[in-house]
PDB file of C-alpha atoms in Angstrom:
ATOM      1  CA  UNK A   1       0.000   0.000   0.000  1.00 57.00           C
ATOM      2  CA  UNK A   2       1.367   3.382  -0.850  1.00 54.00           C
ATOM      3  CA  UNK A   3       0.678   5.100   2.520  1.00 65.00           C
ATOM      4  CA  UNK A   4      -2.836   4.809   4.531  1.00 84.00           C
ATOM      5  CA  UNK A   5      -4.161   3.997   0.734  1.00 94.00           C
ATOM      6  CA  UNK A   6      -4.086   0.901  -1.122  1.00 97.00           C
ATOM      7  CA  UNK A   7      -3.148   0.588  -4.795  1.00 98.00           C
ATOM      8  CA  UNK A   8      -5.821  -0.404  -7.587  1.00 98.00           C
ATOM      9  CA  UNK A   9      -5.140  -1.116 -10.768  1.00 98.00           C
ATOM     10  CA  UNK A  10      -8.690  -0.423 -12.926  1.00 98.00           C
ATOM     11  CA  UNK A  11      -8.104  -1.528 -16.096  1.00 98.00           C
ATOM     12  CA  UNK A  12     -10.691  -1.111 -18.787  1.00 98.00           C
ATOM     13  CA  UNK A  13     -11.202  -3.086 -21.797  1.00 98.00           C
ATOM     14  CA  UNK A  14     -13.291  -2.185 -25.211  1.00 97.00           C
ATOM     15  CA  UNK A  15     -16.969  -2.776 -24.242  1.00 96.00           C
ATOM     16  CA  UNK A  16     -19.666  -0.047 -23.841  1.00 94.00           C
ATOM     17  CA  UNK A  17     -19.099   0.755 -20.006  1.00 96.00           C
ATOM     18  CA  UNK A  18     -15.637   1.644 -20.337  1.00 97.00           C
ATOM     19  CA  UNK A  19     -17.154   4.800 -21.497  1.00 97.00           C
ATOM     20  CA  UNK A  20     -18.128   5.699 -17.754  1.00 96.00           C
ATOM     21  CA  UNK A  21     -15.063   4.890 -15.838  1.00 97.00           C
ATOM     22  CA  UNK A  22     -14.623   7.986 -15.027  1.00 97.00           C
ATOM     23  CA  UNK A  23     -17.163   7.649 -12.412  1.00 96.00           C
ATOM     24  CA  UNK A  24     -15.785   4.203 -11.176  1.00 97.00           C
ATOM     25  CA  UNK A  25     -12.526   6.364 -10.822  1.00 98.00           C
ATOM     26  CA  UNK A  26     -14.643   8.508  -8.481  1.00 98.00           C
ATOM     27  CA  UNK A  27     -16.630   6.147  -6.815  1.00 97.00           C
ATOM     28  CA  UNK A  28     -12.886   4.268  -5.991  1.00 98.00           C
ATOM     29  CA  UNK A  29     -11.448   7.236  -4.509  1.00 98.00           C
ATOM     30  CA  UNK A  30     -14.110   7.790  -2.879  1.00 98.00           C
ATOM     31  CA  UNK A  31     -14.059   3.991  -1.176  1.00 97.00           C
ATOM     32  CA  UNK A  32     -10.417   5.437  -0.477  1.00 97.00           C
ATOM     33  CA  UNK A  33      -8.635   3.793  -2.923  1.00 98.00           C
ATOM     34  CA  UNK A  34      -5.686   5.425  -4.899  1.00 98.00           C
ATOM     35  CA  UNK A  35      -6.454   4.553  -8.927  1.00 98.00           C
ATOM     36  CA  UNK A  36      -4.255   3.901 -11.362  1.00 98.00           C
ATOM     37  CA  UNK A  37      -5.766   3.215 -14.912  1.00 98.00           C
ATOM     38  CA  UNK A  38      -4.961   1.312 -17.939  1.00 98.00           C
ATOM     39  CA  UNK A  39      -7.027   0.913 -20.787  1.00 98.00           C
ATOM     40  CA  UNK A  40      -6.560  -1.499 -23.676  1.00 98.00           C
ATOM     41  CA  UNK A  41      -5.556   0.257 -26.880  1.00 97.00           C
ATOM     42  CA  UNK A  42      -9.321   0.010 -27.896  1.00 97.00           C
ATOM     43  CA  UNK A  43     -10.552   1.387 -24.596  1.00 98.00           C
ATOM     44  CA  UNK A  44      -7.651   4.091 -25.071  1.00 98.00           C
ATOM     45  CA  UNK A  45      -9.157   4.912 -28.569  1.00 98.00           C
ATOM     46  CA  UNK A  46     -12.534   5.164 -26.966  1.00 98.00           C
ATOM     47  CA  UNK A  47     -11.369   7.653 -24.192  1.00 98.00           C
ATOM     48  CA  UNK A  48      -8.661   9.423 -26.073  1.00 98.00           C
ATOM     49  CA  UNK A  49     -10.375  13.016 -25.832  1.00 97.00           C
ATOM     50  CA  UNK A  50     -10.980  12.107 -21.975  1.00 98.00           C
ATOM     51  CA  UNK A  51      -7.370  10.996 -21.139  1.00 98.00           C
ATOM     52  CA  UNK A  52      -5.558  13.986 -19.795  1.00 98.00           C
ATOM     53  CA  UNK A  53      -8.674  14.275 -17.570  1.00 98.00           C
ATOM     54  CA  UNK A  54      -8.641  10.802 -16.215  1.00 98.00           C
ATOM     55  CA  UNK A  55      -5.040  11.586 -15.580  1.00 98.00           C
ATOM     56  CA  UNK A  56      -5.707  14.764 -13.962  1.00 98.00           C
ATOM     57  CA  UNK A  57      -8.333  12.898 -11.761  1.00 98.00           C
ATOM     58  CA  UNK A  58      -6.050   9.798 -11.042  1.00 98.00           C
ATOM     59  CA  UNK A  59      -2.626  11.599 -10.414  1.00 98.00           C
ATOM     60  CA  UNK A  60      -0.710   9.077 -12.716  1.00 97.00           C
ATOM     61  CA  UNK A  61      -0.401   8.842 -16.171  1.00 97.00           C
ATOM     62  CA  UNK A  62      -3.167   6.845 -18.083  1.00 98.00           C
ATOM     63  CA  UNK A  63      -1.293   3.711 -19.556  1.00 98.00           C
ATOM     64  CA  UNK A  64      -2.183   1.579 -22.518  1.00 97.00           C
ATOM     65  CA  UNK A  65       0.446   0.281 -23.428  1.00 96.00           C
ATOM     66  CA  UNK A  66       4.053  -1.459 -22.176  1.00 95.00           C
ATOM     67  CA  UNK A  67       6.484   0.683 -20.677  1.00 92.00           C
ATOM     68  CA  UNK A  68      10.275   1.072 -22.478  1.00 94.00           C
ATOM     69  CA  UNK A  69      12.800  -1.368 -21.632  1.00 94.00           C
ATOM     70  CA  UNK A  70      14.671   0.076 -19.023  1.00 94.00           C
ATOM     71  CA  UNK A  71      12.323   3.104 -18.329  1.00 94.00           C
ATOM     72  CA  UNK A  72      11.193   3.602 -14.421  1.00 93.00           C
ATOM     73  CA  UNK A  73       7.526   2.716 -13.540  1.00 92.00           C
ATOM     74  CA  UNK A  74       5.427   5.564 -12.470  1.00 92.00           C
ATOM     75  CA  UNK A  75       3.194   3.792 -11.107  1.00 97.00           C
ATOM     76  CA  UNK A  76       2.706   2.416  -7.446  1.00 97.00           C
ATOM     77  CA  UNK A  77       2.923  -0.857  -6.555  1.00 96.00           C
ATOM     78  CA  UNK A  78      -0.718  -2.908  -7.190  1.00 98.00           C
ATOM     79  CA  UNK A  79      -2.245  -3.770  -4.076  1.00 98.00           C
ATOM     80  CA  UNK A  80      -5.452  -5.118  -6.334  1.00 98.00           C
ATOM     81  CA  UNK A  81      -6.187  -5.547  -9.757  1.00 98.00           C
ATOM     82  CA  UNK A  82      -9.521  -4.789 -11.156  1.00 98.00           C
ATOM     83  CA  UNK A  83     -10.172  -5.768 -14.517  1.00 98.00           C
ATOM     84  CA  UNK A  84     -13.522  -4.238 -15.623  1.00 97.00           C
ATOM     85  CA  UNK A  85     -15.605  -4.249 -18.241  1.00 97.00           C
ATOM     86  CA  UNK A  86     -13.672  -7.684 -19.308  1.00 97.00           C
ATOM     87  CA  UNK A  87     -14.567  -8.723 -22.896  1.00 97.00           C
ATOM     88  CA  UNK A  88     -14.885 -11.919 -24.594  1.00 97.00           C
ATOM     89  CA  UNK A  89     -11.988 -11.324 -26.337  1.00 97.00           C
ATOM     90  CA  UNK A  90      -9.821 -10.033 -23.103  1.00 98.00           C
ATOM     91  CA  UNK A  91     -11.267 -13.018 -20.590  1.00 98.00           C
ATOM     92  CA  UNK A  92     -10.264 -15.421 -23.334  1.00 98.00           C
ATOM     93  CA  UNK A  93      -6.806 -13.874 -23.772  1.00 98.00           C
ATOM     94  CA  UNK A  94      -5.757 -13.268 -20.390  1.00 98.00           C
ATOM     95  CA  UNK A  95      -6.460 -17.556 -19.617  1.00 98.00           C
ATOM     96  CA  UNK A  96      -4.228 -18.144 -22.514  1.00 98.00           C
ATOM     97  CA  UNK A  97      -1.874 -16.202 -22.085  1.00 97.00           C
ATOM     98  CA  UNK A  98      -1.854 -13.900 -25.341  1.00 97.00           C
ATOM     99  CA  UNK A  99       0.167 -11.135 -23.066  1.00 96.00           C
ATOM    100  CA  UNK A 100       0.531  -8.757 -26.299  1.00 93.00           C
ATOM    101  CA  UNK A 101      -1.148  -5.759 -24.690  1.00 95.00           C
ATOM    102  CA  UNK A 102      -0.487  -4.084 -21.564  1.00 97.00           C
ATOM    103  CA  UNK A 103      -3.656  -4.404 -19.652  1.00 98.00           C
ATOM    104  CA  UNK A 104      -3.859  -8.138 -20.182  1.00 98.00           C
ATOM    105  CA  UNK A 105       0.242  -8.970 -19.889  1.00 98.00           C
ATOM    106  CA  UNK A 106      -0.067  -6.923 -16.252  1.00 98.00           C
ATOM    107  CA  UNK A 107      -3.451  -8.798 -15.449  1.00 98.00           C
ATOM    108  CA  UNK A 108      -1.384 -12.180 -16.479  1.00 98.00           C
ATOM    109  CA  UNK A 109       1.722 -11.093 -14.557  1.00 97.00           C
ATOM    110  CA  UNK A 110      -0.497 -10.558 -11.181  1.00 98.00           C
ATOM    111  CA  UNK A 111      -2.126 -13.972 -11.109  1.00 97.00           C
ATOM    112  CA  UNK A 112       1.334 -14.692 -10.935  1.00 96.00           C
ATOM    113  CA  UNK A 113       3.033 -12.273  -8.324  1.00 97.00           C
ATOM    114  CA  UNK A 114      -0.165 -13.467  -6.138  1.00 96.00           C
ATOM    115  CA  UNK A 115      -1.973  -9.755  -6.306  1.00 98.00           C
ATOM    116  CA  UNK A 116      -5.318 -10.303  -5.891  1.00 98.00           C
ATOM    117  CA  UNK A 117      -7.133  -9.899  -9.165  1.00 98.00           C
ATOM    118  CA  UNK A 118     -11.117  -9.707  -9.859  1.00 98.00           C
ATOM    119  CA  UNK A 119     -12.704  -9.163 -13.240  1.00 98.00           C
ATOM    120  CA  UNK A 120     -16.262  -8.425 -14.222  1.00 97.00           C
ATOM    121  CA  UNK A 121     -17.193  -9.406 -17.174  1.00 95.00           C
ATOM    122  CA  UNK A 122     -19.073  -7.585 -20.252  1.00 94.00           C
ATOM    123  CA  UNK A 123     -20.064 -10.369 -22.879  1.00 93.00           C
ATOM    124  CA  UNK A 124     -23.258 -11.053 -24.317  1.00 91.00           C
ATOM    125  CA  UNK A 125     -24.824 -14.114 -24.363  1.00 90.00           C
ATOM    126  CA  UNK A 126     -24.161 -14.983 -27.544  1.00 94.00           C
ATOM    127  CA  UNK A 127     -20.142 -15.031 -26.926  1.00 95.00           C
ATOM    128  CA  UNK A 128     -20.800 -16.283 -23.548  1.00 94.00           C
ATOM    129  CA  UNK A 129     -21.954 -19.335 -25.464  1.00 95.00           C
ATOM    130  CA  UNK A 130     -19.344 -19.917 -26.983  1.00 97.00           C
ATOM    131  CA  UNK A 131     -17.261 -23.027 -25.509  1.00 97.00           C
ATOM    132  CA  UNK A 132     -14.164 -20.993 -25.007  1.00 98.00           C
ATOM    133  CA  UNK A 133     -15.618 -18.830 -22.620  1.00 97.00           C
ATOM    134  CA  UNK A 134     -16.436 -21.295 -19.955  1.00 97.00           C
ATOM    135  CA  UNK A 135     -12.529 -22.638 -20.739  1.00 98.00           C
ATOM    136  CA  UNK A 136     -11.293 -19.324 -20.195  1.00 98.00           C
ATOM    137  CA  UNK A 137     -13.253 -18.472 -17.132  1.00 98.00           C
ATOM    138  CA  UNK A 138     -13.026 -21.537 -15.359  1.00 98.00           C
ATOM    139  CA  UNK A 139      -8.694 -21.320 -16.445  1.00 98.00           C
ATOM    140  CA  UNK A 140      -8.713 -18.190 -14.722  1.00 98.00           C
ATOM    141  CA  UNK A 141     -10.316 -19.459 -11.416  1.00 97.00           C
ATOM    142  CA  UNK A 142      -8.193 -22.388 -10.966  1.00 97.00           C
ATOM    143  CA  UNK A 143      -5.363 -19.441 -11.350  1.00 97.00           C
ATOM    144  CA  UNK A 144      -6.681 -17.350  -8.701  1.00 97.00           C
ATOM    145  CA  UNK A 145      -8.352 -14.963 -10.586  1.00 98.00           C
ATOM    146  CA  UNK A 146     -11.984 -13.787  -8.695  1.00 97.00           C
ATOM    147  CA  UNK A 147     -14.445 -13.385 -11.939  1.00 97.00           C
ATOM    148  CA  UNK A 148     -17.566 -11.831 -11.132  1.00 95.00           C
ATOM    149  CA  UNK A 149     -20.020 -13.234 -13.555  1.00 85.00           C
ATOM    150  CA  UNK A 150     -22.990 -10.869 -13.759  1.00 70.00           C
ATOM    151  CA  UNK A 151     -26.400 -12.372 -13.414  1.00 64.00           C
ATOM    152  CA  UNK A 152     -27.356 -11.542 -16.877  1.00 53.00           C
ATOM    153  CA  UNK A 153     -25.820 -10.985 -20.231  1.00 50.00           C
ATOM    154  CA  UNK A 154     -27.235  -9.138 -23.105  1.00 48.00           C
ATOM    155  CA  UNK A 155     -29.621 -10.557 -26.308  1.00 45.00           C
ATOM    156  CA  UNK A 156     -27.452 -12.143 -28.901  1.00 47.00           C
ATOM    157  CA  UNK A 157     -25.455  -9.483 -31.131  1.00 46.00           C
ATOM    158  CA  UNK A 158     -25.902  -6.559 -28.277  1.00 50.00           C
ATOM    159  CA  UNK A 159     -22.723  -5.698 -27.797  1.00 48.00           C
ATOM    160  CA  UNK A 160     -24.125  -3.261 -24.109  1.00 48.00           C
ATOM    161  CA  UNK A 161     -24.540  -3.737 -21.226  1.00 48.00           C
ATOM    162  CA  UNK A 162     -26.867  -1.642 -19.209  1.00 56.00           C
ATOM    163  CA  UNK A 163     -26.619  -0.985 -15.633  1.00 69.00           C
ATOM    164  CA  UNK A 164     -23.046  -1.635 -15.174  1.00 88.00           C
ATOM    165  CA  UNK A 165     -22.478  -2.664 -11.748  1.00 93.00           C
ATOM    166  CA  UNK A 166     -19.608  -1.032 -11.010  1.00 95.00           C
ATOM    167  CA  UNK A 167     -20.267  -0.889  -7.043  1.00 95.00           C
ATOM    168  CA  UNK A 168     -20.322  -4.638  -7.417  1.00 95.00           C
ATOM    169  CA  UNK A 169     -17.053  -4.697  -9.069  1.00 96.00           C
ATOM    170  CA  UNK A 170     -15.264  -2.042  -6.054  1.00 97.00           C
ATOM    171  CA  UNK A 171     -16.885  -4.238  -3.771  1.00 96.00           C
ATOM    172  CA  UNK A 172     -14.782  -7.505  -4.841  1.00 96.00           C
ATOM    173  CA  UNK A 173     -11.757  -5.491  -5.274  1.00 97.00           C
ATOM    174  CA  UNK A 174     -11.975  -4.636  -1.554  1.00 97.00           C
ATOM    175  CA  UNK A 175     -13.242  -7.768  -0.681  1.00 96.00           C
ATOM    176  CA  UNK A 176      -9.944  -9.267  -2.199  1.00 95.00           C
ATOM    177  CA  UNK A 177      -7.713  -7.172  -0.382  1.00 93.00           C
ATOM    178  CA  UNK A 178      -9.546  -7.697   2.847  1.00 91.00           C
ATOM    179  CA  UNK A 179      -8.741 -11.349   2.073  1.00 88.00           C
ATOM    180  CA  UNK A 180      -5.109 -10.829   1.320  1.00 75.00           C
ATOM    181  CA  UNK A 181      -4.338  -8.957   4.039  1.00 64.00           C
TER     182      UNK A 181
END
């Protein structure tokens, strides 16, 4: 923990809710968390006019992609890594191991180092069908990982999901860290 405050990592991947992080930012440091985000270069795309604010907001620099070889981290040390919204496509890399992007190489790397990690999951039922998805999800359990399935996915070919529970998500951040410490 980086003073009275612990560390979380909120990474966002390319799925509708992403577009309000911004208030899971606020609703984190709120809960007393200090926020550090990275976004997936889709996610980064998405946000790009919003990124010096998010920065401004979070006090560290927005990352979405790998650091230099050799350059310094800016960022504290991860007390918890939050992984949310999680696509189809970013649940199914992160249990193989397809580390070619920051968000999911870190997310790979703390299953790992033993930092708790959580991710919620935005996939609609159609992808959720898909065989790989259970694979992926139940890979990523037996690694450690905490996946909060929500209780409901979208219709076939909606690629939304309303009501983001973001409170859910905090709440199994903090409920990981509770059970690491």
């Amino acid at each position: 923990m980086t003073g009275d405050q612990p560390v979380l990592y909120l990474f966002g991947t390319g799925a509708q809710p992403v577009l309000t992080i911004t208030s899971a930012v606020e609703q984190a440091q709120a809960a007393g968390w200090r926020v550090c985000l990275g976004l997936t270069p889709t996610a980064a795309g998405w946000l790009h006019p919003y990124l010096a604010g998010l920065e401004a907001l979070t006090g560290a620099p927005v990352r979405a992609h790998y650091k230099l070889p050799g350059q310094e981290d800016v960022w504290p040390t991860a007390d918890v890594v939050l992984l949310a919204p999680a696509t189809f496509n970013t649940i199914n890399r992160w249990a193989l191991g397809l580390t070619d992007s920051f968000v999911v190489g870190y997310a790979a790397e703390a299953l790992g180092r033993g930092i708790p990690t959580v991710a919620l999951p935005c996939v609609n039922s159609a992808l959720a069908a898909h065989p790989q998805y259970a694979r992926s999800l139940e890979t990523l359990h037996t690694a450690g990982a905490r996946i909060v399935v929500p209780e409901s996915t979208t219709a076939p070919g909606q690629d939304d999901t309303p009501g983001f529970d973001w409170p859910l998500a905090l709440s199994e951040a903090r409920q990981a860290l509770t059970r690491q410490t």
